[in-house]
């Protein structure tokens, strides 16, 4: 069998992982995986530096890990960026040690990449790590993205040049080369699910005949399949993306609930919605809105539209002079003083008596009341007015309310003016309000 060194060179070259002149930043713990990766880089004369985090979780053992890394940096004559990262005190409620440690070390690595202009971070994840990740995702429930395991590279920027090699390959290389490394005793505990998968499940699969070659082939097939599937999902004819908005038109295509969930999951990947919310979107009828921490989904019989919450917030604006124009979200509004028109008809404009400045533009507020034009001066709650209009839930907070300085509602734009601000027979100049709203289901 060819040496790990030769296979490493071929893998890096075939996958075009990094250039030979790039000075890489290697994340090194002192364990056998990262120690072997440092040795492979040195064998290929690849310039690199080391980055290490000491969490001080295992006392003297953690310090010995750091001393080994210092020795390696000296032996390879490469820079070392080491940081002591103690636990927060007191520990916050619901503290997850593994997530905390991962976040802290990647924050440390990113800072070094930026400060020293290293083009890439390299980590020593290998084929067994990939299998454990697949099984971990499978236990929790996952799609194709979870099944294809650890990506070879990410936009961090990060590459994992040992994903082709098994743990057995790595340990054999370390023993053959007489390398020294540290064993983290916490890797043997069964307290963590990943360790239970490693020590209980993976050996059974190996005993059943799972080979490294078949495992590598499986990950290659899954990655290739994902590439083609992602292209199909990204270019699906029912989907339009524009200015942070994702719209899936329902009337044009006959999508099953399962297919619709797949589209929603793909195009809403970074929007914060849960799997249950995707199911609710796909099965909803009528007019419904669902919120994630950062986005809102609007569901109508025609389309599902996902958009950032900030695009749905009306600004509180003071208007000190006219004409004035405003753009917010998918709407444009213009206020101007015009001569009294001969006709008050117009689908995109409304007219009212010219109130004194300043005017104020805002969204609805609790307890708002006004006297809708045409109701003989009777007052009505804005809340009830919206119900009568059958406005979808997301439109109620985005409907502009124009008030005068005293707080009286001048108009609910673009639906109705207040009776008190109706144009009188002696009004020569009036306030014209033009309002145009683009369709939430944009055309291709």
Tab-separated table of C-alpha atoms in Angstrom:
chain	number	residue	atom	x	y	z
A	1	UNK	CA	0.000	0.000	0.000
A	2	UNK	CA	1.277	3.469	-0.880
A	3	UNK	CA	2.536	5.624	2.000
A	4	UNK	CA	0.339	8.216	3.640
A	5	UNK	CA	2.831	10.876	2.511
A	6	UNK	CA	2.402	9.992	-1.164
A	7	UNK	CA	-1.382	9.767	-0.877
A	8	UNK	CA	-1.423	13.116	0.913
A	9	UNK	CA	0.516	14.799	-1.903
A	10	UNK	CA	-1.800	13.321	-4.531
A	11	UNK	CA	-4.948	14.281	-2.647
A	12	UNK	CA	-3.846	17.887	-2.151
A	13	UNK	CA	-2.858	18.194	-5.811
A	14	UNK	CA	-5.984	16.536	-7.243
A	15	UNK	CA	-8.360	18.539	-5.050
A	16	UNK	CA	-6.342	21.763	-5.493
A	17	UNK	CA	-6.611	22.465	-1.778
A	18	UNK	CA	-3.842	25.042	-1.489
A	19	UNK	CA	-0.860	26.470	-3.299
A	20	UNK	CA	2.687	25.377	-2.565
A	21	UNK	CA	3.682	28.948	-1.660
A	22	UNK	CA	0.803	29.518	0.764
A	23	UNK	CA	1.729	29.738	4.451
A	24	UNK	CA	-1.029	27.707	6.074
A	25	UNK	CA	-2.271	27.992	9.657
A	26	UNK	CA	-2.549	24.525	11.196
A	27	UNK	CA	-4.897	24.070	14.146
A	28	UNK	CA	-2.948	21.722	16.421
A	29	UNK	CA	-4.067	20.166	19.691
A	30	UNK	CA	-1.082	17.909	20.283
A	31	UNK	CA	-3.111	14.793	19.446
A	32	UNK	CA	-1.941	12.243	16.882
A	33	UNK	CA	-4.103	13.614	14.033
A	34	UNK	CA	-2.793	17.175	14.046
A	35	UNK	CA	0.759	16.048	14.850
A	36	UNK	CA	0.737	13.801	11.770
A	37	UNK	CA	-0.674	16.613	9.613
A	38	UNK	CA	2.172	18.880	10.753
A	39	UNK	CA	4.643	16.147	9.796
A	40	UNK	CA	3.040	15.695	6.355
A	41	UNK	CA	3.186	19.431	5.677
A	42	UNK	CA	6.842	19.550	6.675
A	43	UNK	CA	7.616	16.570	4.403
A	44	UNK	CA	6.119	18.350	1.411
A	45	UNK	CA	7.988	21.592	2.250
A	46	UNK	CA	4.649	23.346	2.602
A	47	UNK	CA	5.047	26.590	4.629
A	48	UNK	CA	2.850	26.547	7.729
A	49	UNK	CA	2.349	28.006	11.198
A	50	UNK	CA	0.753	26.445	14.278
A	51	UNK	CA	-2.242	27.632	16.302
A	52	UNK	CA	-3.089	26.114	19.699
A	53	UNK	CA	-5.706	26.723	22.413
A	54	UNK	CA	-5.099	25.724	26.032
A	55	UNK	CA	-8.466	25.524	27.796
A	56	UNK	CA	-6.826	24.440	31.097
A	57	UNK	CA	-9.554	21.820	31.482
A	58	UNK	CA	-7.182	18.981	32.439
A	59	UNK	CA	-4.716	20.884	34.616
A	60	UNK	CA	-1.117	19.815	34.097
A	61	UNK	CA	-2.077	17.599	31.165
A	62	UNK	CA	-3.355	20.626	29.249
A	63	UNK	CA	-0.082	22.419	29.940
A	64	UNK	CA	1.855	19.366	28.689
A	65	UNK	CA	-0.176	19.490	25.459
A	66	UNK	CA	0.914	23.089	25.004
A	67	UNK	CA	4.562	22.261	25.728
A	68	UNK	CA	4.504	19.514	23.090
A	69	UNK	CA	3.128	21.993	20.535
A	70	UNK	CA	5.869	24.469	21.496
A	71	UNK	CA	8.460	21.726	20.934
A	72	UNK	CA	7.007	20.945	17.499
A	73	UNK	CA	7.058	24.617	16.484
A	74	UNK	CA	10.706	24.769	17.466
A	75	UNK	CA	11.564	21.492	15.714
A	76	UNK	CA	9.876	22.542	12.459
A	77	UNK	CA	11.077	26.141	12.847
A	78	UNK	CA	7.577	27.551	12.274
A	79	UNK	CA	5.603	30.322	14.044
A	80	UNK	CA	3.327	29.356	16.936
A	81	UNK	CA	0.193	31.254	17.966
A	82	UNK	CA	-0.848	29.884	21.335
A	83	UNK	CA	-3.620	31.178	23.597
A	84	UNK	CA	-4.827	30.296	27.090
A	85	UNK	CA	-8.622	30.230	27.088
A	86	UNK	CA	-9.992	29.631	30.614
A	87	UNK	CA	-13.594	28.645	31.307
A	88	UNK	CA	-16.028	31.492	31.981
A	89	UNK	CA	-16.884	31.925	35.662
A	90	UNK	CA	-19.570	31.454	36.756
A	91	UNK	CA	-20.706	29.045	34.080
A	92	UNK	CA	-23.795	30.376	32.281
A	93	UNK	CA	-27.047	28.419	32.491
A	94	UNK	CA	-27.237	25.626	29.911
A	95	UNK	CA	-23.476	25.801	29.311
A	96	UNK	CA	-22.267	23.344	26.637
A	97	UNK	CA	-18.537	22.754	27.006
A	98	UNK	CA	-17.959	21.349	23.512
A	99	UNK	CA	-19.788	24.165	21.721
A	100	UNK	CA	-18.071	26.790	23.896
A	101	UNK	CA	-14.609	25.326	23.203
A	102	UNK	CA	-15.257	25.098	19.480
A	103	UNK	CA	-16.489	28.692	19.282
A	104	UNK	CA	-13.540	30.017	21.285
A	105	UNK	CA	-10.878	28.252	19.268
A	106	UNK	CA	-12.355	29.279	15.930
A	107	UNK	CA	-12.593	32.861	17.154
A	108	UNK	CA	-8.889	32.598	18.063
A	109	UNK	CA	-8.038	31.071	14.667
A	110	UNK	CA	-9.999	33.693	12.738
A	111	UNK	CA	-8.225	36.487	14.593
A	112	UNK	CA	-4.833	34.995	13.652
A	113	UNK	CA	-5.851	34.544	10.011
A	114	UNK	CA	-6.827	38.193	9.794
A	115	UNK	CA	-3.906	39.598	11.780
A	116	UNK	CA	-1.167	37.659	9.969
A	117	UNK	CA	-2.856	37.339	6.552
A	118	UNK	CA	-2.690	33.547	6.435
A	119	UNK	CA	-4.827	32.440	3.468
A	120	UNK	CA	-6.139	29.190	4.974
A	121	UNK	CA	-6.752	27.336	8.209
A	122	UNK	CA	-6.116	23.590	7.967
A	123	UNK	CA	-7.513	21.045	10.414
A	124	UNK	CA	-6.785	17.345	10.847
A	125	UNK	CA	-10.306	15.902	10.455
A	126	UNK	CA	-10.078	12.469	8.856
A	127	UNK	CA	-12.209	9.690	7.364
A	128	UNK	CA	-13.285	8.261	10.741
A	129	UNK	CA	-14.370	11.737	11.865
A	130	UNK	CA	-16.482	11.896	8.722
A	131	UNK	CA	-18.157	8.578	9.510
A	132	UNK	CA	-18.833	9.636	13.101
A	133	UNK	CA	-20.364	12.895	11.874
A	134	UNK	CA	-22.622	11.045	9.423
A	135	UNK	CA	-23.816	8.692	12.165
A	136	UNK	CA	-24.286	11.572	14.609
A	137	UNK	CA	-26.491	13.392	12.079
A	138	UNK	CA	-28.345	10.179	11.230
A	139	UNK	CA	-29.240	9.622	14.881
A	140	UNK	CA	-30.652	13.156	15.138
A	141	UNK	CA	-32.363	13.071	11.745
A	142	UNK	CA	-30.864	14.765	8.697
A	143	UNK	CA	-30.965	15.277	4.959
A	144	UNK	CA	-28.377	14.834	2.246
A	145	UNK	CA	-26.231	17.651	3.614
A	146	UNK	CA	-25.845	15.840	6.939
A	147	UNK	CA	-25.242	12.471	5.306
A	148	UNK	CA	-22.367	13.706	3.155
A	149	UNK	CA	-20.436	14.418	6.352
A	150	UNK	CA	-17.736	17.021	6.874
A	151	UNK	CA	-17.092	19.317	3.894
A	152	UNK	CA	-13.594	19.270	2.443
A	153	UNK	CA	-13.407	23.049	2.587
A	154	UNK	CA	-15.531	25.950	3.804
A	155	UNK	CA	-15.616	29.703	3.300
A	156	UNK	CA	-14.049	30.267	6.758
A	157	UNK	CA	-11.522	29.849	4.877
A	158	UNK	CA	-10.725	26.300	5.992
A	159	UNK	CA	-9.567	23.055	4.360
A	160	UNK	CA	-9.340	19.509	5.716
A	161	UNK	CA	-6.575	17.739	3.757
A	162	UNK	CA	-6.735	14.483	5.784
A	163	UNK	CA	-10.361	13.570	5.008
A	164	UNK	CA	-9.155	10.789	2.708
A	165	UNK	CA	-7.166	9.060	5.502
A	166	UNK	CA	-8.451	6.720	8.193
A	167	UNK	CA	-7.470	6.858	11.849
A	168	UNK	CA	-5.564	3.631	11.313
A	169	UNK	CA	-3.572	5.221	8.465
A	170	UNK	CA	-2.707	8.187	10.665
A	171	UNK	CA	-1.565	6.152	13.669
A	172	UNK	CA	0.515	3.873	11.427
A	173	UNK	CA	2.295	6.895	9.959
A	174	UNK	CA	2.952	8.334	13.423
A	175	UNK	CA	4.429	5.049	14.664
A	176	UNK	CA	6.498	4.547	11.519
A	177	UNK	CA	7.928	8.062	11.814
A	178	UNK	CA	8.499	7.819	15.569
A	179	UNK	CA	6.333	10.873	16.240
A	180	UNK	CA	5.370	11.948	19.762
A	181	UNK	CA	1.809	12.966	20.540
A	182	UNK	CA	-0.572	13.466	23.445
A	183	UNK	CA	-3.651	11.403	24.286
A	184	UNK	CA	-6.669	13.308	25.605
A	185	UNK	CA	-8.276	10.984	28.186
A	186	UNK	CA	-11.659	12.667	27.722
A	187	UNK	CA	-11.813	11.075	24.258
A	188	UNK	CA	-12.303	7.714	25.989
A	189	UNK	CA	-15.276	8.756	28.127
A	190	UNK	CA	-18.732	7.667	27.009
A	191	UNK	CA	-20.377	10.801	28.408
A	192	UNK	CA	-20.474	12.408	24.952
A	193	UNK	CA	-22.632	10.998	22.160
A	194	UNK	CA	-19.850	11.298	19.593
A	195	UNK	CA	-17.560	9.176	21.809
A	196	UNK	CA	-20.284	6.524	22.188
A	197	UNK	CA	-20.603	6.417	18.411
A	198	UNK	CA	-16.800	6.152	18.084
A	199	UNK	CA	-16.292	3.404	20.648
A	200	UNK	CA	-19.556	1.458	20.394
A	201	UNK	CA	-21.081	1.851	16.939
A	202	UNK	CA	-18.133	2.296	14.576
A	203	UNK	CA	-16.374	-0.962	15.686
A	204	UNK	CA	-19.576	-2.901	14.934
A	205	UNK	CA	-19.742	-1.423	11.438
A	206	UNK	CA	-16.082	-2.295	10.901
A	207	UNK	CA	-16.767	-5.866	12.038
A	208	UNK	CA	-19.633	-6.066	9.527
A	209	UNK	CA	-17.188	-5.277	6.734
A	210	UNK	CA	-17.264	-1.505	6.345
A	211	UNK	CA	-14.056	-0.737	4.456
A	212	UNK	CA	-12.219	2.555	4.063
A	213	UNK	CA	-12.461	2.302	0.284
A	214	UNK	CA	-16.246	1.861	0.304
A	215	UNK	CA	-16.592	4.654	2.850
A	216	UNK	CA	-14.562	7.033	0.678
A	217	UNK	CA	-16.635	6.062	-2.378
A	218	UNK	CA	-19.867	6.679	-0.464
A	219	UNK	CA	-18.809	10.184	0.598
A	220	UNK	CA	-17.696	10.965	-2.961
A	221	UNK	CA	-21.075	9.865	-4.339
A	222	UNK	CA	-22.971	11.860	-1.724
A	223	UNK	CA	-20.943	15.019	-2.366
A	224	UNK	CA	-21.424	14.736	-6.141
A	225	UNK	CA	-25.135	14.096	-5.748
A	226	UNK	CA	-25.475	17.103	-3.468
A	227	UNK	CA	-23.775	19.361	-6.031
A	228	UNK	CA	-26.262	18.415	-8.774
A	229	UNK	CA	-29.246	18.500	-6.405
A	230	UNK	CA	-28.272	21.953	-5.162
A	231	UNK	CA	-28.136	23.233	-8.742
A	232	UNK	CA	-31.623	21.879	-9.403
A	233	UNK	CA	-33.001	23.402	-6.204
A	234	UNK	CA	-31.307	26.757	-6.800
A	235	UNK	CA	-32.713	27.001	-10.352
A	236	UNK	CA	-36.188	25.621	-9.606
A	237	UNK	CA	-38.752	27.465	-11.788
A	238	UNK	CA	-41.069	28.124	-8.835
A	239	UNK	CA	-38.409	30.067	-6.892
A	240	UNK	CA	-37.405	33.715	-7.206
A	241	UNK	CA	-34.725	35.425	-5.108
A	242	UNK	CA	-34.457	39.218	-5.024
A	243	UNK	CA	-32.910	41.682	-2.556
A	244	UNK	CA	-32.926	39.272	0.373
A	245	UNK	CA	-36.424	38.005	-0.466
A	246	UNK	CA	-37.151	34.378	-1.360
A	247	UNK	CA	-40.490	33.634	-2.991
A	248	UNK	CA	-41.849	30.182	-3.895
A	249	UNK	CA	-44.843	30.421	-6.200
A	250	UNK	CA	-47.389	27.703	-5.462
A	251	UNK	CA	-49.886	28.186	-8.264
A	252	UNK	CA	-47.448	27.552	-11.120
A	253	UNK	CA	-46.198	24.121	-10.096
A	254	UNK	CA	-47.736	21.082	-8.470
A	255	UNK	CA	-45.373	20.519	-5.559
A	256	UNK	CA	-46.004	17.790	-3.022
A	257	UNK	CA	-45.684	18.735	0.634
A	258	UNK	CA	-42.404	16.806	0.797
A	259	UNK	CA	-40.957	18.560	-2.273
A	260	UNK	CA	-42.081	21.948	-0.989
A	261	UNK	CA	-40.374	21.311	2.356
A	262	UNK	CA	-37.180	20.413	0.459
A	263	UNK	CA	-37.314	23.722	-1.428
A	264	UNK	CA	-38.021	25.673	1.758
A	265	UNK	CA	-35.213	23.968	3.632
A	266	UNK	CA	-32.705	24.678	0.853
A	267	UNK	CA	-33.614	28.325	0.222
A	268	UNK	CA	-34.268	29.084	3.881
A	269	UNK	CA	-31.132	27.409	5.200
A	270	UNK	CA	-29.686	30.517	6.887
A	271	UNK	CA	-32.987	32.198	7.795
A	272	UNK	CA	-33.461	30.626	11.224
A	273	UNK	CA	-36.667	28.644	10.623
A	274	UNK	CA	-37.104	25.254	12.289
A	275	UNK	CA	-38.006	21.987	10.599
A	276	UNK	CA	-41.445	22.181	12.191
A	277	UNK	CA	-41.966	25.670	10.753
A	278	UNK	CA	-41.106	24.381	7.267
A	279	UNK	CA	-43.789	21.711	7.694
A	280	UNK	CA	-46.280	24.362	8.829
A	281	UNK	CA	-45.473	26.524	5.793
A	282	UNK	CA	-45.934	23.609	3.402
A	283	UNK	CA	-49.270	22.551	4.919
A	284	UNK	CA	-50.728	26.015	5.630
A	285	UNK	CA	-53.947	27.215	4.035
A	286	UNK	CA	-55.188	30.774	3.767
A	287	UNK	CA	-53.038	33.637	5.023
A	288	UNK	CA	-50.446	32.791	7.675
A	289	UNK	CA	-47.201	34.322	8.937
A	290	UNK	CA	-44.387	32.545	10.776
A	291	UNK	CA	-41.357	34.160	12.407
A	292	UNK	CA	-37.794	33.062	13.013
A	293	UNK	CA	-35.447	35.218	15.143
A	294	UNK	CA	-34.397	37.125	12.011
A	295	UNK	CA	-36.987	36.507	9.288
A	296	UNK	CA	-40.700	36.271	8.586
A	297	UNK	CA	-42.456	33.878	6.217
A	298	UNK	CA	-45.688	35.044	4.577
A	299	UNK	CA	-47.916	32.252	3.324
A	300	UNK	CA	-50.766	32.913	0.897
A	301	UNK	CA	-52.638	30.572	-1.480
A	302	UNK	CA	-50.373	31.899	-4.248
A	303	UNK	CA	-46.905	31.911	-2.688
A	304	UNK	CA	-44.615	31.513	0.311
A	305	UNK	CA	-42.334	34.515	0.755
A	306	UNK	CA	-39.449	34.686	3.249
A	307	UNK	CA	-37.890	38.046	4.067
A	308	UNK	CA	-35.755	39.690	6.768
A	309	UNK	CA	-37.697	41.090	9.715
A	310	UNK	CA	-35.925	44.430	9.398
A	311	UNK	CA	-37.562	44.860	5.988
A	312	UNK	CA	-40.967	44.694	7.671
A	313	UNK	CA	-40.447	47.437	10.206
A	314	UNK	CA	-41.890	50.840	9.380
A	315	UNK	CA	-39.683	53.746	10.391
A	316	UNK	CA	-41.059	56.453	12.666
A	317	UNK	CA	-40.622	59.519	10.489
A	318	UNK	CA	-41.196	63.238	11.061
A	319	UNK	CA	-42.110	65.212	7.962
A	320	UNK	CA	-41.143	68.900	8.196
A	321	UNK	CA	-41.454	69.889	4.538
A	322	UNK	CA	-43.258	68.874	1.392
A	323	UNK	CA	-42.842	67.315	-1.084
A	324	UNK	CA	-41.387	64.239	0.596
A	325	UNK	CA	-40.799	60.687	-0.586
A	326	UNK	CA	-40.009	57.498	1.281
A	327	UNK	CA	-39.026	53.954	0.435
A	328	UNK	CA	-39.379	51.103	2.883
A	329	UNK	CA	-39.393	47.388	2.155
A	330	UNK	CA	-41.238	46.863	-1.119
A	331	UNK	CA	-43.227	50.142	-0.992
A	332	UNK	CA	-42.657	53.693	-2.219
A	333	UNK	CA	-44.695	56.683	-0.965
A	334	UNK	CA	-44.733	60.322	-2.068
A	335	UNK	CA	-46.421	63.258	-0.305
A	336	UNK	CA	-46.869	66.530	-2.164
A	337	UNK	CA	-49.003	69.682	-2.217
A	338	UNK	CA	-51.067	69.969	-5.416
A	339	UNK	CA	-53.949	72.066	-6.710
A	340	UNK	CA	-57.348	70.653	-5.944
A	341	UNK	CA	-57.972	68.045	-8.679
A	342	UNK	CA	-61.139	67.880	-10.715
A	343	UNK	CA	-61.449	64.202	-9.842
A	344	UNK	CA	-60.367	62.259	-6.777
A	345	UNK	CA	-60.214	58.952	-8.580
A	346	UNK	CA	-56.955	57.030	-8.739
A	347	UNK	CA	-55.901	53.563	-7.634
A	348	UNK	CA	-52.450	54.646	-6.483
A	349	UNK	CA	-53.228	58.029	-4.937
A	350	UNK	CA	-55.439	59.629	-2.319
A	351	UNK	CA	-56.203	63.251	-1.429
A	352	UNK	CA	-56.956	65.007	1.854
A	353	UNK	CA	-57.155	68.489	3.345
A	354	UNK	CA	-53.701	69.936	3.801
A	355	UNK	CA	-52.838	69.633	7.519
A	356	UNK	CA	-50.255	71.914	9.156
A	357	UNK	CA	-46.706	70.608	9.404
A	358	UNK	CA	-45.050	68.674	10.894
A	359	UNK	CA	-46.678	65.381	9.966
A	360	UNK	CA	-45.683	61.964	11.288
A	361	UNK	CA	-45.509	58.584	9.605
A	362	UNK	CA	-45.610	55.414	11.678
A	363	UNK	CA	-47.123	51.942	11.957
A	364	UNK	CA	-50.299	51.255	13.948
A	365	UNK	CA	-50.285	51.654	17.713
A	366	UNK	CA	-52.412	49.981	20.360
A	367	UNK	CA	-55.711	51.828	20.835
A	368	UNK	CA	-55.543	53.721	17.518
A	369	UNK	CA	-58.924	55.083	16.403
A	370	UNK	CA	-60.006	57.195	13.451
A	371	UNK	CA	-63.123	58.249	11.546
A	372	UNK	CA	-62.988	56.488	8.167
A	373	UNK	CA	-64.200	58.683	5.326
A	374	UNK	CA	-67.720	57.769	4.272
A	375	UNK	CA	-68.907	56.596	7.703
A	376	UNK	CA	-70.511	59.896	8.720
A	377	UNK	CA	-67.875	60.737	11.305
A	378	UNK	CA	-68.286	57.510	13.323
A	379	UNK	CA	-65.079	56.349	14.932
A	380	UNK	CA	-63.593	52.919	14.415
A	381	UNK	CA	-60.654	51.094	15.912
A	382	UNK	CA	-57.821	50.740	13.430
A	383	UNK	CA	-57.596	47.115	14.548
A	384	UNK	CA	-61.211	46.503	13.452
A	385	UNK	CA	-60.685	48.462	10.242
A	386	UNK	CA	-57.841	46.090	9.314
A	387	UNK	CA	-60.007	43.081	10.137
A	388	UNK	CA	-62.733	44.391	7.826
A	389	UNK	CA	-60.139	44.806	5.066
A	390	UNK	CA	-59.079	41.170	5.632
A	391	UNK	CA	-55.424	42.206	5.658
A	392	UNK	CA	-52.924	39.363	6.047
A	393	UNK	CA	-51.251	39.396	9.489
A	394	UNK	CA	-47.910	40.691	8.198
A	395	UNK	CA	-49.522	43.668	6.454
A	396	UNK	CA	-51.085	45.153	9.578
A	397	UNK	CA	-47.823	46.397	11.090
A	398	UNK	CA	-46.531	47.524	7.695
A	399	UNK	CA	-49.488	49.694	6.749
A	400	UNK	CA	-48.423	53.373	7.075
A	401	UNK	CA	-50.375	55.591	9.448
A	402	UNK	CA	-50.096	59.342	8.777
A	403	UNK	CA	-50.835	61.655	11.719
A	404	UNK	CA	-50.728	65.374	12.455
A	405	UNK	CA	-48.755	66.979	15.277
A	406	UNK	CA	-51.636	66.430	17.716
A	407	UNK	CA	-51.574	62.707	16.979
A	408	UNK	CA	-54.821	62.668	14.999
A	409	UNK	CA	-54.820	60.126	12.215
A	410	UNK	CA	-54.891	61.850	8.814
A	411	UNK	CA	-54.936	58.697	6.703
A	412	UNK	CA	-54.416	54.951	6.767
A	413	UNK	CA	-52.351	54.612	3.610
A	414	UNK	CA	-53.402	53.554	1.015
A	415	UNK	CA	-56.857	52.563	2.233
A	416	UNK	CA	-58.767	55.496	3.740
A	417	UNK	CA	-58.463	59.104	4.867
A	418	UNK	CA	-59.995	60.369	8.098
A	419	UNK	CA	-63.356	62.160	7.694
A	420	UNK	CA	-61.943	65.154	9.573
A	421	UNK	CA	-59.332	65.647	6.850
A	422	UNK	CA	-61.651	65.284	3.867
A	423	UNK	CA	-61.122	67.906	1.144
A	424	UNK	CA	-63.578	70.800	1.570
A	425	UNK	CA	-65.186	72.968	-1.122
A	426	UNK	CA	-62.917	75.912	-0.327
A	427	UNK	CA	-59.620	73.975	-0.309
A	428	UNK	CA	-57.596	75.199	-3.266
A	429	UNK	CA	-54.459	73.214	-2.349
A	430	UNK	CA	-54.598	69.647	-1.063
A	431	UNK	CA	-52.236	66.909	0.109
A	432	UNK	CA	-51.712	64.211	-2.495
A	433	UNK	CA	-50.508	60.822	-1.259
A	434	UNK	CA	-49.107	58.443	-3.834
A	435	UNK	CA	-48.391	54.896	-2.747
A	436	UNK	CA	-46.995	52.071	-4.824
A	437	UNK	CA	-46.281	48.614	-3.530
A	438	UNK	CA	-44.503	45.935	-5.510
A	439	UNK	CA	-45.869	42.433	-5.483
A	440	UNK	CA	-44.427	40.230	-2.698
A	441	UNK	CA	-44.285	37.497	-5.336
A	442	UNK	CA	-41.765	39.145	-7.745
A	443	UNK	CA	-41.788	38.230	-11.408
A	444	UNK	CA	-38.843	36.422	-12.921
